[in-house]
XYZ file of N, CA and C in Angstrom:
744
model
N 0.847 -1.180 0.000
C 0.000 0.000 0.000
C 0.892 1.243 0.000
N 0.655 2.171 -0.903
C 1.470 3.377 -0.924
C 1.195 4.258 0.286
N 2.206 4.958 0.741
C 2.003 5.917 1.808
C 1.203 7.110 1.316
N 0.685 7.890 2.270
C -0.075 9.069 1.900
C -1.323 9.227 2.733
N -2.104 10.246 2.407
C -3.278 10.605 3.200
C -4.556 10.049 2.583
N -5.540 9.818 3.441
C -6.887 9.464 2.997
C -7.875 9.913 4.059
N -9.138 10.036 3.677
C -10.194 10.405 4.618
C -10.728 9.148 5.281
N -10.627 9.099 6.595
C -11.039 7.927 7.363
C -12.311 8.244 8.130
N -13.222 7.297 8.176
C -14.430 7.470 8.964
C -15.660 7.718 8.122
N -16.770 7.955 8.809
C -18.082 8.049 8.184
C -18.257 9.365 7.439
N -18.961 9.306 6.307
C -19.210 10.496 5.509
C -20.557 11.136 5.811
N -21.376 10.462 6.643
C -22.603 11.063 7.161
C -23.556 11.558 6.077
N -23.855 10.708 5.129
C -24.902 10.988 4.169
C -25.503 9.650 3.761
N -26.686 9.658 3.131
C -27.351 8.381 2.835
C -26.507 7.428 2.005
N -25.654 7.969 1.154
C -24.847 7.117 0.280
C -23.736 6.412 1.050
N -23.303 7.009 2.132
C -22.205 6.458 2.907
C -22.643 6.227 4.351
N -23.750 5.552 4.541
C -24.293 5.331 5.881
C -23.401 4.382 6.666
N -23.075 4.756 7.895
C -22.252 3.895 8.739
C -22.501 4.248 10.203
N -21.883 3.499 11.103
C -22.168 3.620 12.517
C -21.651 4.897 13.150
N -22.248 5.269 14.295
C -21.881 6.495 14.979
C -20.456 6.529 15.486
N -19.878 5.369 15.797
C -18.505 5.364 16.291
C -17.491 5.527 15.168
N -17.966 5.625 13.926
C -17.075 5.856 12.784
C -16.970 7.341 12.449
N -17.388 8.209 13.349
C -17.307 9.658 13.177
C -16.406 10.232 14.279
N -15.846 11.427 14.034
C -15.965 12.228 12.822
C -15.009 11.756 11.720
N -15.365 12.092 10.502
C -14.445 11.841 9.401
C -13.205 12.699 9.607
N -12.050 12.147 9.346
C -10.806 12.866 9.586
C -9.743 12.374 8.617
N -8.782 13.227 8.348
C -7.714 12.884 7.414
C -6.572 12.209 8.154
N -6.154 11.076 7.632
C -5.079 10.287 8.229
C -3.986 10.090 7.190
N -2.754 10.226 7.619
C -1.610 9.968 6.754
C -0.882 8.723 7.246
N -0.638 7.788 6.350
C 0.023 6.536 6.709
C 1.324 6.376 5.944
N 2.298 5.772 6.596
C 3.483 5.321 5.880
C 3.092 4.141 4.995
N 3.897 3.850 3.999
C 3.625 2.698 3.159
C 3.669 1.405 3.964
N 2.859 0.444 3.582
C 2.816 -0.838 4.286
C 2.373 -1.929 3.324
N 2.559 -3.152 3.729
C 2.085 -4.317 2.987
C 0.961 -4.970 3.770
N 0.000 -5.541 3.062
C -1.080 -6.267 3.723
C -1.395 -7.510 2.904
N -1.749 -8.581 3.579
C -2.070 -9.820 2.883
C -3.220 -9.600 1.904
N -3.101 -10.204 0.744
C -4.158 -10.085 -0.262
C -5.430 -10.790 0.192
N -5.288 -11.849 0.973
C -6.439 -12.609 1.453
C -6.334 -12.817 2.955
N -7.409 -13.307 3.518
C -7.397 -13.714 4.919
C -6.511 -14.943 5.095
N -5.974 -15.105 6.283
C -5.124 -16.262 6.581
C -5.966 -17.529 6.496
N -5.439 -18.536 5.838
C -6.190 -19.768 5.605
C -5.963 -20.798 6.708
N -6.810 -21.807 6.680
C -6.662 -22.936 7.596
C -5.309 -23.603 7.393
N -4.900 -23.799 6.143
C -3.628 -24.458 5.855
C -2.451 -23.660 6.400
N -2.488 -22.340 6.237
C -1.398 -21.507 6.744
C -1.338 -21.559 8.265
N -2.490 -21.504 8.903
C -2.513 -21.561 10.363
C -2.011 -22.910 10.862
N -2.312 -23.976 10.129
C -1.840 -25.300 10.528
C -0.309 -25.372 10.486
N 0.293 -24.720 9.501
C 1.759 -24.709 9.435
C 2.346 -24.024 10.658
N 1.699 -22.964 11.106
C 2.144 -22.279 12.319
C 1.977 -23.176 13.535
N 0.866 -23.885 13.595
C 0.629 -24.818 14.695
C 1.651 -25.946 14.688
N 1.942 -26.486 13.508
C 2.924 -27.564 13.398
C 4.314 -27.104 13.828
N 4.579 -25.807 13.653
C 5.866 -25.247 14.066
C 5.907 -24.935 15.551
N 4.784 -25.115 16.237
C 4.722 -24.871 17.672
C 4.507 -23.429 18.054
N 4.173 -22.577 17.081
C 4.022 -21.147 17.359
C 2.577 -20.712 17.513
N 1.628 -21.535 17.102
C 0.209 -21.185 17.170
C -0.558 -22.248 17.934
N -1.478 -21.805 18.763
C -2.301 -22.725 19.536
C -3.536 -23.135 18.736
N -3.972 -24.354 18.975
C -5.216 -24.826 18.366
C -6.294 -25.058 19.408
N -5.983 -24.830 20.682
C -6.977 -25.031 21.737
C -8.187 -24.142 21.489
N -9.359 -24.748 21.419
C -10.585 -23.977 21.353
C -11.058 -23.601 19.976
N -10.260 -23.799 18.927
C -10.696 -23.307 17.617
C -11.718 -24.225 16.956
N -12.100 -25.309 17.633
C -13.069 -26.224 17.035
C -14.333 -26.399 17.864
N -14.429 -25.756 19.019
C -15.523 -26.101 19.928
C -16.353 -24.918 20.401
N -16.062 -23.718 19.914
C -16.735 -22.546 20.455
C -18.101 -22.325 19.814
N -18.867 -21.401 20.400
C -20.159 -21.026 19.842
C -20.103 -19.618 19.298
N -21.023 -19.324 18.399
C -21.034 -18.040 17.736
C -21.916 -17.052 18.490
N -22.092 -15.872 17.902
C -22.915 -14.847 18.528
C -24.322 -15.364 18.788
N -24.835 -15.099 19.962
C -26.171 -15.532 20.309
C -26.271 -16.983 20.690
N -25.130 -17.652 20.881
C -25.142 -19.042 21.290
C -25.341 -20.030 20.166
N -25.343 -19.569 18.924
C -25.502 -20.480 17.802
C -24.181 -21.193 17.527
N -24.218 -22.467 17.174
C -22.972 -23.209 16.957
C -22.101 -22.563 15.889
N -20.822 -22.471 16.163
C -19.881 -21.924 15.198
C -19.424 -23.011 14.242
N -19.272 -22.659 12.979
C -18.699 -23.564 11.992
C -17.207 -23.276 11.959
N -16.454 -23.993 12.766
C -15.022 -23.734 12.890
C -14.265 -24.496 11.812
N -13.632 -23.762 10.914
C -12.968 -24.387 9.779
C -11.779 -25.243 10.178
N -11.170 -24.943 11.329
C -9.992 -25.683 11.753
C -10.241 -27.148 12.032
N -11.471 -27.524 12.230
C -11.778 -28.921 12.515
C -12.141 -29.701 11.256
N -12.153 -29.020 10.115
C -12.569 -29.645 8.865
C -11.353 -29.969 7.997
N -11.323 -31.157 7.446
C -10.215 -31.574 6.583
C -10.381 -31.076 5.153
N -11.560 -30.536 4.828
C -11.831 -30.110 3.455
C -11.846 -28.595 3.299
N -11.261 -27.859 4.257
C -11.333 -26.395 4.200
C -9.964 -25.733 4.312
N -8.949 -26.356 3.766
C -7.616 -25.777 3.856
C -7.533 -24.390 3.235
N -8.352 -24.117 2.213
C -8.295 -22.825 1.544
C -9.348 -21.847 2.045
N -10.042 -22.190 3.113
C -10.988 -21.273 3.755
C -10.251 -20.441 4.805
N -10.821 -19.304 5.220
C -10.178 -18.527 6.283
C -10.208 -19.282 7.605
N -9.109 -19.240 8.336
C -9.129 -19.763 9.699
C -10.042 -18.854 10.516
N -10.889 -19.447 11.322
C -11.813 -18.680 12.150
C -11.796 -19.253 13.561
N -12.679 -18.777 14.406
C -12.739 -19.246 15.801
C -11.416 -19.016 16.529
N -10.695 -17.961 16.154
C -9.417 -17.649 16.789
C -9.551 -16.391 17.641
N -8.847 -16.353 18.755
C -8.804 -15.165 19.592
C -7.872 -14.128 18.974
N -7.898 -12.928 19.551
C -6.971 -11.891 19.093
C -5.531 -12.349 19.304
N -5.253 -12.979 20.418
C -3.895 -13.455 20.690
C -3.475 -14.531 19.701
N -4.398 -15.417 19.334
C -4.096 -16.415 18.307
C -3.674 -15.735 17.007
N -4.434 -14.726 16.607
C -4.132 -14.011 15.365
C -2.800 -13.280 15.463
N -2.574 -12.621 16.580
C -1.329 -11.892 16.792
C -0.132 -12.839 16.753
N -0.273 -14.002 17.360
C 0.821 -14.979 17.386
C 1.157 -15.469 15.983
N 0.127 -15.721 15.181
C 0.389 -16.165 13.815
C 1.157 -15.106 13.040
N 0.686 -13.862 13.106
C 1.338 -12.807 12.337
C 2.790 -12.627 12.760
N 3.070 -12.714 14.034
C 4.452 -12.599 14.501
C 5.289 -13.765 13.997
N 4.723 -14.968 14.005
C 5.432 -16.141 13.484
C 5.779 -15.950 12.010
N 4.893 -15.304 11.270
C 5.101 -15.062 9.844
C 5.943 -13.815 9.583
N 6.535 -13.245 10.632
C 7.329 -12.022 10.542
C 6.483 -10.859 10.031
N 5.242 -10.823 10.509
C 4.323 -9.754 10.160
C 3.657 -9.266 11.441
N 2.538 -8.594 11.306
C 1.765 -8.095 12.442
C 0.330 -7.913 11.990
N -0.567 -7.728 12.939
C -1.935 -7.371 12.576
C -1.969 -5.938 12.043
N -2.797 -5.651 11.056
C -2.892 -4.277 10.564
C -3.564 -3.373 11.585
N -3.154 -2.116 11.601
C -3.894 -1.159 12.405
C -5.263 -0.938 11.763
N -6.158 -0.358 12.549
C -7.491 -0.076 12.020
C -7.414 0.870 10.822
N -6.540 1.855 10.893
C -6.402 2.803 9.784
C -5.836 2.118 8.544
N -4.840 1.266 8.726
C -4.292 0.533 7.583
C -5.358 -0.342 6.935
N -6.143 -1.009 7.776
C -7.192 -1.880 7.237
C -8.160 -1.072 6.383
N -8.593 0.088 6.883
C -9.588 0.872 6.154
C -9.038 1.395 4.835
N -7.789 1.830 4.827
C -7.214 2.299 3.565
C -7.083 1.154 2.571
N -6.631 -0.005 3.039
C -6.497 -1.160 2.149
C -7.839 -1.584 1.573
N -8.906 -1.403 2.357
C -10.237 -1.829 1.924
C -10.894 -0.848 0.969
N -10.717 0.449 1.203
C -11.464 1.442 0.438
C -10.654 2.399 -0.395
N -9.339 2.422 -0.210
C -8.516 3.339 -0.972
C -8.686 4.779 -0.538
N -8.467 5.690 -1.454
C -8.484 7.127 -1.144
C -9.657 7.857 -1.795
N -10.615 7.108 -2.345
C -11.684 7.734 -3.128
C -13.022 7.787 -2.394
N -13.007 7.672 -1.090
C -14.227 7.754 -0.280
C -15.244 6.675 -0.662
N -14.767 5.493 -0.882
C -15.659 4.386 -1.219
C -16.324 3.834 0.030
N -17.584 3.435 -0.111
C -18.266 2.746 0.980
C -17.980 1.251 0.961
N -17.622 0.742 -0.217
C -17.342 -0.676 -0.394
C -16.036 -0.809 -1.166
N -15.352 -1.911 -1.045
C -14.084 -2.045 -1.769
C -14.223 -1.823 -3.269
N -15.357 -2.234 -3.843
C -15.553 -2.165 -5.290
C -16.178 -0.860 -5.752
N -16.605 0.016 -4.850
C -17.230 1.274 -5.241
C -18.237 1.732 -4.214
N -19.235 2.496 -4.643
C -20.240 3.019 -3.716
C -21.607 2.363 -3.849
N -21.765 1.459 -4.777
C -23.014 0.719 -4.896
C -22.948 -0.518 -4.018
N -23.987 -0.707 -3.184
C -24.008 -1.857 -2.296
C -24.061 -3.170 -3.048
N -23.778 -4.268 -2.355
C -23.751 -5.572 -3.032
C -25.099 -6.021 -3.554
N -26.185 -5.636 -2.863
C -27.536 -5.979 -3.307
C -27.649 -7.452 -3.676
N -27.014 -8.290 -2.858
C -27.108 -9.726 -3.062
C -26.274 -10.269 -4.204
N -25.417 -9.450 -4.808
C -24.610 -9.927 -5.940
C -23.595 -10.964 -5.471
N -23.725 -12.161 -5.990
C -22.882 -13.257 -5.541
C -21.451 -13.158 -6.055
N -21.202 -12.312 -7.071
C -19.846 -12.199 -7.607
C -18.985 -11.238 -6.810
N -19.583 -10.462 -5.912
C -18.846 -9.429 -5.195
C -18.399 -9.851 -3.805
N -19.252 -10.545 -3.087
C -19.001 -10.700 -1.658
C -19.698 -11.947 -1.137
N -19.086 -12.568 -0.130
C -19.687 -13.707 0.551
C -20.470 -13.181 1.743
N -21.788 -13.291 1.703
C -22.645 -12.806 2.779
C -23.148 -14.003 3.568
N -22.903 -13.997 4.856
C -23.267 -15.129 5.695
C -24.635 -14.936 6.325
N -25.335 -16.041 6.544
C -26.533 -16.003 7.374
C -26.097 -15.900 8.823
N -26.725 -15.022 9.557
C -26.479 -14.914 10.989
C -27.703 -15.414 11.735
N -27.475 -16.288 12.695
C -28.563 -16.834 13.510
C -29.637 -17.497 12.641
N -29.225 -18.145 11.557
C -30.163 -18.852 10.714
C -30.950 -17.968 9.772
N -30.641 -16.676 9.745
C -31.356 -15.755 8.873
C -30.378 -15.131 7.894
N -30.914 -14.662 6.787
C -30.068 -14.018 5.799
C -30.260 -12.511 5.863
N -29.219 -11.783 5.473
C -29.294 -10.335 5.425
C -29.879 -9.915 4.084
N -30.522 -8.742 3.972
C -30.730 -7.805 5.058
C -32.095 -7.883 5.733
N -33.017 -8.685 5.220
C -34.378 -8.621 5.750
C -34.798 -9.882 6.483
N -33.901 -10.827 6.647
C -34.212 -12.008 7.417
C -34.766 -13.168 6.620
N -35.001 -12.968 5.322
C -35.539 -14.070 4.543
C -34.413 -15.023 4.140
N -34.745 -16.279 3.955
C -33.753 -17.239 3.486
C -33.620 -17.103 1.968
N -32.408 -17.177 1.482
C -32.157 -16.996 0.062
C -30.879 -17.718 -0.311
N -30.798 -18.295 -1.513
C -29.546 -18.929 -1.929
C -28.405 -17.947 -2.105
N -28.700 -16.646 -2.114
C -27.636 -15.653 -2.223
C -26.785 -15.592 -0.957
N -27.332 -16.070 0.145
C -26.638 -15.989 1.417
C -26.271 -17.392 1.874
N -25.079 -17.562 2.375
C -24.548 -18.892 2.655
C -24.365 -19.096 4.150
N -24.322 -20.357 4.550
C -24.168 -20.699 5.962
C -22.714 -20.815 6.391
N -21.819 -20.946 5.435
C -20.418 -21.178 5.760
C -19.533 -20.210 4.991
N -18.269 -20.184 5.360
C -17.299 -19.377 4.636
C -17.037 -19.967 3.252
N -16.345 -19.178 2.447
C -15.906 -19.619 1.123
C -14.385 -19.649 1.097
N -13.788 -20.335 0.108
C -12.332 -20.241 -0.067
C -11.910 -18.785 -0.214
N -10.785 -18.429 0.368
C -10.338 -17.036 0.325
C -10.092 -16.605 -1.123
N -10.378 -15.346 -1.399
C -10.160 -14.817 -2.737
C -11.139 -15.307 -3.771
N -12.253 -15.883 -3.341
C -13.205 -16.464 -4.273
C -14.105 -15.465 -4.972
N -14.008 -14.175 -4.605
C -14.856 -13.142 -5.202
C -13.978 -12.017 -5.757
N -13.212 -12.275 -6.826
C -12.279 -11.254 -7.327
C -12.949 -9.973 -7.800
N -14.222 -10.026 -8.195
C -14.913 -8.811 -8.629
C -15.094 -7.826 -7.483
N -14.981 -8.305 -6.250
C -15.134 -7.445 -5.088
C -13.827 -6.920 -4.530
N -12.760 -6.985 -5.310
C -11.445 -6.546 -4.836
C -11.426 -5.056 -4.519
N -10.561 -4.678 -3.586
C -10.364 -3.272 -3.241
C -9.530 -2.591 -4.327
N -9.386 -1.255 -4.274
C -8.571 -0.561 -5.280
C -7.136 -1.062 -5.341
N -6.659 -1.663 -4.257
C -5.286 -2.165 -4.220
C -5.205 -3.668 -4.456
N -6.335 -4.301 -4.722
C -6.328 -5.729 -5.006
C -6.545 -6.626 -3.816
N -6.820 -6.070 -2.640
C -7.112 -6.897 -1.468
C -8.495 -7.520 -1.623
N -8.616 -8.791 -1.255
C -9.846 -9.549 -1.470
C -10.549 -9.856 -0.154
N -11.866 -9.960 -0.218
C -12.687 -10.319 0.946
C -12.527 -9.336 2.107
N -12.291 -8.069 1.800
C -12.211 -7.084 2.874
C -13.578 -6.874 3.523
N -14.633 -7.097 2.783
C -15.975 -7.222 3.348
C -16.472 -8.622 3.026
N -17.253 -9.178 3.934
C -17.795 -10.504 3.712
C -16.826 -11.615 4.080
N -17.307 -12.827 3.998
C -16.606 -14.056 4.366
C -16.429 -14.140 5.880
N -15.527 -13.359 6.463
C -15.425 -13.267 7.920
C -15.054 -11.840 8.315
N -15.414 -11.469 9.533
C -14.843 -10.272 10.144
C -13.342 -10.502 10.309
N -12.592 -9.425 10.598
C -11.150 -9.560 10.776
C -10.677 -8.766 11.992
N -9.849 -9.412 12.799
C -9.193 -8.717 13.904
C -8.252 -7.638 13.353
N -8.140 -6.518 14.065
C -7.088 -5.538 13.803
C -6.257 -5.372 15.069
N -5.193 -4.600 14.964
C -4.278 -4.439 16.090
C -4.840 -3.555 17.195
N -5.768 -2.658 16.875
C -6.147 -1.577 17.780
C -7.078 -2.005 18.915
N -6.875 -1.364 20.063
C -7.905 -1.364 21.092
C -9.062 -0.497 20.606
N -10.257 -0.779 21.114
C -11.451 -0.046 20.684
C -11.792 1.066 21.659
N -12.155 2.222 21.104
C -12.718 3.340 21.861
C -13.687 4.041 20.924
N -14.952 4.122 21.321
C -15.973 4.709 20.452
C -15.673 6.158 20.103
N -14.948 6.869 20.975
C -14.671 8.288 20.757
C -13.257 8.542 20.240
N -12.552 7.513 19.841
C -11.137 7.665 19.480
C -10.926 8.599 18.296
N -11.837 8.587 17.333
C -11.624 9.396 16.133
C -11.557 10.889 16.440
N -12.167 11.313 17.531
C -12.166 12.738 17.877
C -10.795 13.222 18.330
N -9.925 12.299 18.713
C -8.599 12.700 19.193
C -7.478 11.915 18.516
N -7.806 11.173 17.502
C -6.813 10.353 16.816
C -5.717 11.212 16.202
N -4.458 10.831 16.333
C -3.394 11.570 15.652
C -3.559 11.461 14.144
N -3.068 12.444 13.440
C -3.254 12.464 11.989
C -2.255 11.582 11.254
N -1.172 11.215 11.904
C -0.142 10.409 11.251
C -0.024 9.046 11.923
N -0.207 7.997 11.167
C -0.009 6.614 11.617
C -0.670 6.304 12.962
N -1.973 6.525 13.096
C -2.635 6.234 14.379
C -2.547 4.753 14.722
N -2.310 4.490 15.998
C -2.160 3.118 16.487
C -3.308 2.684 17.387
N -4.305 3.543 17.569
C -5.399 3.223 18.462
C -5.075 3.589 19.896
N -6.039 3.450 20.807
C -5.805 3.756 22.223
C -4.699 2.876 22.805
N -4.101 3.334 23.891
C -3.024 2.575 24.517
C -3.528 1.346 25.253
N -4.783 1.366 25.660
C -5.345 0.221 26.369
C -6.854 0.203 26.187
N -7.467 -0.888 26.602
C -8.908 -0.995 26.481
C -9.393 -2.360 26.906
N -10.667 -2.593 26.752
C -11.276 -3.882 27.083
C -11.637 -4.689 25.845
N -11.707 -4.013 24.698
C -12.111 -4.661 23.455
C -11.116 -4.329 22.354
N -11.006 -5.227 21.394
C -10.225 -4.965 20.190
C -11.172 -4.646 19.033
N -10.663 -3.902 18.072
C -11.457 -3.547 16.896
C -11.456 -4.703 15.903
N -12.639 -5.015 15.373
C -12.713 -5.928 14.241
C -13.406 -5.214 13.094
N -13.020 -5.580 11.893
C -13.508 -4.919 10.678
C -13.968 -5.957 9.659
N -14.799 -5.491 8.694
C -15.183 -6.346 7.586
C -16.473 -7.109 7.799
N -17.564 -6.446 7.998
C -18.858 -7.058 8.322
C -19.249 -8.152 7.329
N -20.048 -9.120 7.810
C -20.529 -10.203 6.951
C -22.027 -10.096 6.658
N -22.673 -9.063 7.157
C -24.113 -8.862 6.999
C -24.341 -7.730 6.004
N -25.047 -8.013 4.919
C -25.230 -7.028 3.859
C -25.861 -5.734 4.352
N -26.714 -5.816 5.347
C -27.426 -4.628 5.813
C -26.497 -3.607 6.453
N -25.354 -4.045 6.947
C -24.493 -3.153 7.718
C -23.087 -3.004 7.149
N -22.700 -3.845 6.214
C -21.305 -3.805 5.777
C -20.979 -2.511 5.041
N -19.940 -1.845 5.526
C -19.341 -0.665 4.916
C -17.851 -0.705 5.243
N -17.044 -0.148 4.371
C -15.608 -0.066 4.641
C -15.345 0.657 5.952
N -16.159 1.676 6.270
C -15.905 2.522 7.438
C -16.443 1.948 8.744
N -17.302 0.956 8.692
C -17.931 0.472 9.915
C -16.944 -0.208 10.846
N -17.150 0.016 12.135
C -16.292 -0.531 13.177
C -17.114 -1.457 14.068
N -16.434 -2.380 14.711
C -17.074 -3.235 15.706
C -16.040 -3.585 16.760
N -16.512 -4.010 17.919
C -15.618 -4.324 19.029
C -15.894 -5.733 19.521
N -14.874 -6.337 20.116
C -15.022 -7.675 20.667
C -13.931 -7.905 21.697
N -14.281 -8.606 22.768
C -13.273 -8.967 23.763
C -12.188 -9.803 23.097
N -10.928 -9.528 23.382
C -9.843 -10.224 22.677
C -9.786 -11.719 22.923
N -10.454 -12.198 23.957
C -10.479 -13.637 24.229
C -11.615 -14.353 23.508
N -12.438 -13.608 22.783
C -13.603 -14.191 22.112
C -13.196 -14.979 20.873
N -14.034 -15.959 20.533
C -13.871 -16.744 19.309
C -15.220 -16.764 18.591
N -15.206 -16.456 17.312
C -16.434 -16.485 16.520
C -16.196 -17.241 15.221
N -17.216 -17.951 14.791
C -17.133 -18.600 13.495
C -17.139 -17.618 12.341
N -17.519 -16.366 12.606
C -17.542 -15.330 11.570
C -16.379 -14.357 11.734
N -15.298 -14.792 12.361
C -14.171 -13.899 12.628
C -12.850 -14.582 12.330
N -12.039 -13.937 11.494
C -10.694 -14.403 11.178
C -9.728 -13.232 11.208
N -8.755 -13.227 10.300
C -7.775 -12.137 10.285
C -6.900 -12.235 9.044
N -6.181 -11.154 8.789
C -5.079 -11.134 7.824
C -3.943 -10.348 8.451
N -2.771 -10.442 7.894
C -1.594 -9.803 8.487
C -1.096 -8.659 7.612
N -0.255 -7.833 8.206
C 0.358 -6.704 7.511
C 1.838 -6.650 7.868
N 2.545 -5.760 7.196
C 3.972 -5.582 7.481
C 4.358 -4.152 7.136
N 5.160 -3.538 7.977
C 5.659 -2.194 7.699
C 6.701 -2.246 6.586
N 6.770 -1.175 5.817
C 7.781 -1.060 4.768
C 8.936 -0.245 5.320
N 10.155 -0.787 5.312
C 11.291 -0.024 5.847
C 11.455 1.304 5.121
N 11.725 2.334 5.878
C 11.920 3.653 5.275
C 13.300 3.742 4.632
């Protein structure tokens, strides 16, 4: 990703509708960085586990939001190319360090997902509207987004990473929305944008929740939307990708 400035946060109009904690919109300047083109796969995570650097405890037995059973890809022999899910923030952080990388900051994630053109979605400003070529939209709690009806457009499980190339970001990053949410490096603070530094923000110094990005529900997914989760949590709809700083 090239270094430079972009507008981060909500644009506060019907075309760019997003959550209240994504305001105010502010200009952020980032140094150049690298980010994984896809989410980390089951196969990649297994290599880390085989090397003794990643834990597998709990990635096959947890429950999802609302107590619904999680579809944990790590327990399946036929999902090597699917995103690893059901991992805690520490699990994700450990993998990235093993790979000589790190989790992306929230600002890095947003720039990689939307670029510098004020896009609401990686592919532009038009919502997915159920388009199967753009994004993997998951059913939550047995219902499909956005109105709760069941439809073949919405799936119960993840897809192989990079399976929707038409939904790529301006920089070629895939599945930045849909498939799974993604952990980022930052602690969460709903009011952080009001005091965020303009250059290379790293998030609050401490907190109770970590930021996750990349919604899987069509009704709410936007590049700018933020969400929080306790770092010890595991969800079947949550994975991660890694980033790396570019030496100056």
